[in-house]
Amino acid sequence: MAHSADSNHLERQERFIKNLVAFTKEHRASHWSGPLSEFLEKQLPSNPHAATRTSHQYIWDMIRWQGGQDEDSKFHCKLFDDELFGIDDAIERVVDYFKAAAAGSEVGRRLLLLLGPPSGGKSTLVILLKRGLEEYSYTDAGALYGIRGCPVHESPLHLIPHTLRPSFRQTYGVEIMGEVCPHCRLRIEQQYGGDFMQMPIERIFMSEAGRVGIGTYAPHDPTTADLADLVGSVDLSKVAEYGDEGDPRAWSWSGAVYAASRGLLEMIEILKVKREFLYLLLTLTQEKNVKVSRFPLIYVDETIFAHTNLAEFRRFLQESENEALLDRMVIIQVPYTLNYRAEARIYQKLISAAEPAFREVHLDPHVLHTAAVFAILTRLHQGEDKDSDMSKKVRIHGGEEVEVVARPDAERIRDKLPNEGLVGVSPRFIINALSSAIIQSDAKSLTTMDVLLALKDAIENDARIDPKEKRKDVDFLVLARKDFYNRWVKEDVHKALFVSFEQEAQDLLDKYLDEVEAMLDNRKIKDPITNEERDPDERFLRAVEEKIHISDSGKQSFRQEVVRKAMGAYKRGEKFTLDSHAPLHDAVEQYLFGQRRDVLRLVSSTTRPDEEVKQKISVVEKRLVDEYGYDSHSAREALNYVTTLLAQE
Ligand SMILES: Nc1ncnc2c1ncn2[C@@H]1O[C@H](COP(=O)(O)OP(=O)(O)OP(=O)(O)O)[C@@H](O)[C@H]1O
Ligand SMILES: [Mg+2]
Ligand SMILES: [Zn+2]
């Protein structure tokens, strides 16, 4: 891990430099400004479509610009690849929403609501969209223009009077939507004597910090939250200057709704806000305007992206008046992932962003996966399933080949049950437990067992979990250990007993096949050196087969099936390897492991090991370190652990 941490670090540096270069390039993006007349002449004609994009179309263009490969003719968006793992379904739905809305579907007139359990990646998803928009707006394809000084950086085309719009459409082939805002309307009269062709236009760049095209609203305290936070209010300091409260210049245009115009408005914990907020937002998405008491309707085009957690949503559902509101939302669920490998990647990401004290601690190669298995177990449907069924489910969701399950069953298990992924522990919970294990023990190396204990501690000390739940969670820890960690660590230690496990296993497999084929053909086997002929080695065959409980009566059909598979592979021009046949894989491994177990017995049996024994053990330890991702501490622990396991078998 130390090695991979180094190369990760280098990679990160490289990526950072690349980003910096890209960033400066972007900032050389052509800034442009000029009066409307010049805009119409110089900027518009090259791409009239780009100038009339709605916020949904703009975001959809951004998503496509970020790139994505087609997977079975389906667009897979790259924007989220480096940051979000295991929630592809939710991401796909979000992408589909933008695709449909960009194409003019009715969904574009509904508010998008992400719904999911805490720390499930909702905010991260929105952040990635926001960063994506900022980046895109610096590119040529993402060039966007607005009226300079306009509080909603509105499209310059709003200045084109309605009577001229039909001929605009005939000239440029695109439709203008939207009206000039009250603020600009007044400026045209007062500053430019009605000559709108003189209104200043500029290229705009989306920026959350600059409050252009991106707005964020979080209710601090729902009871004092005021509609003014969203749509502004009279700016008393300016009333004196303009002499009239109704003057748009005396209005404070600081609301999040204005900032987000043309882009994205993120509404955090949206269901906590007062209902009048919700009505305003729903009208905004539906009608593309906001009503502020003293002005005519203000045209605003933006995409509202809201999120909330399940508890809040259930409370919201309880009020019947809210049902009508729900009709005007598109709800996308963002459940936790059920894939333990994806879950482990989340931990990896969170760790690499953590304090150095955390990052530098060595974790044995199964820490994150075992913790992830535990997390997934808590998220699965808790039915009448036996432990072994639960484990099987975890393996299938994790994309493991589980031979004993017939394919239709696997499909059925992969289909999520209603509540799955919406409950259970969050990635945060695991990371917090990990970090407290590190801080408390001051350790430089944590083993999976250390972490399982830390998780147990975290569960038992968590006041939010009720006692019954706690017992269940502890059972899941035991299950994760028994069905996953034990299997993984045993395999590592066993493999480390061999100079080249893969080679020896392949040799043994080849030998097994030769003997089986000779046996089925009633052939003799010729010794390659002495040329003597002998009968196939039935005792060897049975020794291998018994490892996976093939009975004497079942051996014939098992052998035939193996040969059939081997022939199939041969015909396809492939090599028949251990990966081609899961049961045989197990059998060969166990046969080999059985042969070397005596070394492991030495670990525990000799109280005062002599030099030779020490030597043998240290060779295994070294292989664990060099080839299997352990450090010397965790390698020793793993050896001891596996020795104890074997003693219990
Ligand atoms: N599927 C995932 N892939 C990668 N990282 C994830 C995933 N889910 C959560 N995370 C990480 O966990 C942390 C918490 O996620 P985030 O804040 O996005 O969750 P949230 O759904 O907004 O939670 P809340 O409801 O509590 O606001 C983030 O650092 C995020 O990167
Ligand atoms: Mg959040
Ligand atoms: Zn304006």
Tab-separated table of C-alpha atoms in Angstrom, residues 53-230:
chain	number	residue	atom	x	y	z
A	53	ARG	CA	-30.506	27.420	-25.178
A	54	THR	CA	-32.655	26.940	-22.103
A	55	SER	CA	-30.963	26.133	-18.824
A	56	HIS	CA	-31.879	22.489	-19.284
A	57	GLN	CA	-30.418	22.427	-22.765
A	58	TYR	CA	-27.296	24.154	-21.552
A	59	ILE	CA	-26.785	21.619	-18.753
A	60	TRP	CA	-27.442	18.740	-21.130
A	61	ASP	CA	-24.885	20.163	-23.564
A	62	MET	CA	-22.451	20.475	-20.671
A	63	ILE	CA	-22.990	16.863	-19.657
A	64	ARG	CA	-22.346	15.682	-23.177
A	65	TRP	CA	-19.335	17.939	-23.540
A	66	GLN	CA	-17.815	16.363	-20.411
A	67	GLY	CA	-17.795	13.215	-22.453
A	68	GLY	CA	-19.005	9.728	-21.987
A	69	GLN	CA	-18.644	6.500	-23.802
A	70	ASP	CA	-21.587	4.710	-25.178
A	71	GLU	CA	-22.351	1.538	-23.338
A	72	ASP	CA	-24.678	-0.617	-25.400
A	73	SER	CA	-25.853	2.518	-27.176
A	74	LYS	CA	-26.602	4.151	-23.841
A	75	PHE	CA	-24.839	7.358	-22.917
A	76	HIS	CA	-22.667	6.931	-19.871
A	77	CYS	CA	-21.689	10.266	-18.416
A	78	LYS	CA	-18.087	10.757	-17.318
A	79	LEU	CA	-18.722	13.824	-15.220
A	80	PHE	CA	-19.345	11.751	-12.108
A	81	ASP	CA	-16.870	8.925	-12.703
A	82	ASP	CA	-14.052	10.048	-10.419
A	83	GLU	CA	-16.226	11.019	-7.492
A	84	LEU	CA	-19.337	8.890	-7.295
A	85	PHE	CA	-19.248	5.126	-7.142
A	86	GLY	CA	-21.906	2.471	-7.246
A	87	ILE	CA	-24.899	4.741	-7.818
A	88	ASP	CA	-25.025	4.490	-11.581
A	89	ASP	CA	-28.780	3.992	-11.673
A	90	ALA	CA	-29.459	7.290	-9.940
A	91	ILE	CA	-26.933	9.091	-12.109
A	92	GLU	CA	-28.451	7.613	-15.210
A	93	ARG	CA	-31.857	8.893	-14.159
A	94	VAL	CA	-30.513	12.374	-13.598
A	95	VAL	CA	-28.852	12.338	-16.997
A	96	ASP	CA	-32.051	11.062	-18.591
A	97	TYR	CA	-33.978	13.874	-16.922
A	98	PHE	CA	-31.763	16.477	-18.582
A	99	LYS	CA	-31.899	14.705	-21.889
A	100	ALA	CA	-35.688	14.663	-21.842
A	101	ALA	CA	-36.015	18.216	-20.539
A	102	ALA	CA	-33.572	19.472	-23.170
A	103	ALA	CA	-35.701	17.846	-25.834
A	104	GLY	CA	-38.674	19.838	-24.606
A	105	SER	CA	-40.402	17.212	-22.527
A	106	GLU	CA	-42.817	18.219	-19.820
A	107	VAL	CA	-40.344	17.052	-17.147
A	108	GLY	CA	-38.403	20.242	-17.710
A	109	ARG	CA	-41.298	22.085	-16.134
A	110	ARG	CA	-41.053	20.095	-12.972
A	111	LEU	CA	-38.717	20.490	-10.106
A	112	LEU	CA	-36.051	17.837	-9.731
A	113	LEU	CA	-35.837	16.335	-6.277
A	114	LEU	CA	-33.095	13.986	-5.163
A	115	LEU	CA	-34.226	11.774	-2.370
A	116	GLY	CA	-31.966	9.545	-0.369
A	117	PRO	CA	-30.433	8.564	2.952
A	118	PRO	CA	-27.853	10.818	4.658
A	119	SER	CA	-24.339	10.955	3.230
A	120	GLY	CA	-25.470	9.168	0.135
A	121	GLY	CA	-23.827	11.461	-2.387
A	122	LYS	CA	-26.701	13.826	-3.175
A	123	SER	CA	-24.781	17.023	-2.468
A	124	THR	CA	-21.748	15.634	-4.246
A	125	LEU	CA	-23.807	14.973	-7.351
A	126	VAL	CA	-25.047	18.563	-7.422
A	127	ILE	CA	-21.570	19.943	-6.727
A	128	LEU	CA	-20.224	18.034	-9.705
A	129	LEU	CA	-22.923	19.510	-11.929
A	130	LYS	CA	-22.110	22.988	-10.652
A	131	ARG	CA	-18.368	22.568	-11.200
A	132	GLY	CA	-19.122	21.106	-14.607
A	133	LEU	CA	-21.132	24.201	-15.530
A	134	GLU	CA	-18.380	26.550	-14.398
A	135	GLU	CA	-15.864	24.667	-16.482
A	136	TYR	CA	-18.089	24.424	-19.523
A	137	SER	CA	-18.903	28.123	-19.579
A	138	TYR	CA	-15.215	28.859	-20.261
A	139	THR	CA	-15.161	26.784	-23.401
A	140	ASP	CA	-16.095	27.835	-26.904
A	141	ALA	CA	-18.997	25.428	-26.968
A	142	GLY	CA	-20.218	26.748	-23.648
A	143	ALA	CA	-19.946	30.455	-24.501
A	144	LEU	CA	-22.875	32.303	-23.017
A	145	TYR	CA	-23.828	35.958	-23.281
A	146	GLY	CA	-25.828	38.196	-21.028
A	147	ILE	CA	-26.864	41.812	-20.643
A	148	ARG	CA	-24.133	43.519	-18.666
A	149	GLY	CA	-25.326	44.855	-15.325
A	150	CYS	CA	-28.512	42.819	-15.434
A	151	PRO	CA	-29.360	41.266	-12.076
A	152	VAL	CA	-30.357	38.017	-13.800
A	153	HIS	CA	-27.633	38.196	-16.503
A	154	GLU	CA	-30.439	37.666	-18.958
A	155	SER	CA	-30.113	36.708	-22.578
A	156	PRO	CA	-29.398	39.647	-24.883
A	157	LEU	CA	-32.125	38.321	-27.150
A	158	HIS	CA	-34.729	39.373	-24.610
A	159	LEU	CA	-34.138	42.855	-25.953
A	160	ILE	CA	-35.608	41.908	-29.320
A	161	PRO	CA	-39.180	43.271	-29.311
A	162	HIS	CA	-42.004	40.798	-29.742
A	163	THR	CA	-43.138	42.280	-33.018
A	164	LEU	CA	-39.759	41.486	-34.544
A	165	ARG	CA	-39.460	37.986	-33.163
A	166	PRO	CA	-41.233	36.186	-36.019
A	167	SER	CA	-38.782	37.639	-38.491
A	168	PHE	CA	-35.941	36.787	-36.118
A	169	ARG	CA	-37.092	33.208	-36.233
A	170	GLN	CA	-37.182	33.239	-40.005
A	171	THR	CA	-33.705	34.715	-40.177
A	172	TYR	CA	-31.914	32.559	-37.629
A	173	GLY	CA	-34.138	29.530	-37.365
A	174	VAL	CA	-34.434	29.722	-33.616
A	175	GLU	CA	-37.066	30.914	-31.209
A	176	ILE	CA	-36.546	33.581	-28.562
A	177	MET	CA	-38.128	32.993	-25.200
A	178	GLY	CA	-38.346	35.415	-22.331
A	179	GLU	CA	-38.881	39.047	-21.480
A	180	VAL	CA	-36.600	41.867	-20.462
A	181	CYS	CA	-36.393	42.198	-16.697
A	182	PRO	CA	-37.753	45.336	-14.977
A	183	HIS	CA	-34.259	46.473	-14.165
A	184	CYS	CA	-33.078	46.453	-17.774
A	185	ARG	CA	-36.349	47.847	-19.050
A	186	LEU	CA	-35.800	50.941	-16.977
A	187	ARG	CA	-32.177	51.267	-18.115
A	188	ILE	CA	-33.139	51.154	-21.759
A	189	GLU	CA	-35.369	54.162	-21.209
A	190	GLN	CA	-33.272	56.125	-18.776
A	191	GLN	CA	-29.754	55.425	-20.007
A	192	TYR	CA	-30.193	54.748	-23.692
A	193	GLY	CA	-33.237	56.824	-24.541
A	194	GLY	CA	-35.058	53.714	-25.701
A	195	ASP	CA	-32.320	52.593	-28.096
A	196	PHE	CA	-32.017	48.978	-27.018
A	197	MET	CA	-29.404	48.305	-29.682
A	198	GLN	CA	-27.009	50.216	-27.446
A	199	MET	CA	-27.549	47.993	-24.414
A	200	PRO	CA	-24.210	46.502	-23.322
A	201	ILE	CA	-23.750	42.748	-23.772
A	202	GLU	CA	-20.912	40.623	-22.434
A	203	ARG	CA	-19.803	37.048	-22.347
A	204	ILE	CA	-20.709	35.589	-18.984
A	205	PHE	CA	-18.996	32.843	-17.064
A	206	MET	CA	-20.842	30.655	-14.653
A	207	SER	CA	-19.535	30.983	-11.152
A	208	GLU	CA	-21.014	29.999	-7.871
A	209	ALA	CA	-18.810	32.426	-5.967
A	210	GLY	CA	-19.604	35.177	-8.448
A	211	ARG	CA	-23.312	34.382	-8.235
A	212	VAL	CA	-23.635	33.919	-11.959
A	213	GLY	CA	-25.702	31.020	-13.245
A	214	ILE	CA	-25.366	29.085	-10.015
A	215	GLY	CA	-27.289	29.667	-6.831
A	216	THR	CA	-27.501	27.737	-3.610
A	217	TYR	CA	-30.095	28.042	-0.972
A	218	ALA	CA	-30.030	26.340	2.399
A	219	PRO	CA	-32.617	27.133	5.020
A	220	HIS	CA	-30.702	28.004	8.174
A	221	ASP	CA	-33.713	28.343	10.324
A	222	PRO	CA	-36.986	27.560	8.596
A	223	THR	CA	-39.021	29.658	11.000
A	224	THR	CA	-37.166	32.890	10.315
A	225	ALA	CA	-36.380	32.127	6.686
A	226	ASP	CA	-37.911	34.833	4.582
A	227	LEU	CA	-39.036	34.774	1.000
A	228	ALA	CA	-36.687	37.718	0.578
A	229	ASP	CA	-33.747	35.303	0.799
A	230	LEU	CA	-34.911	33.912	-2.496
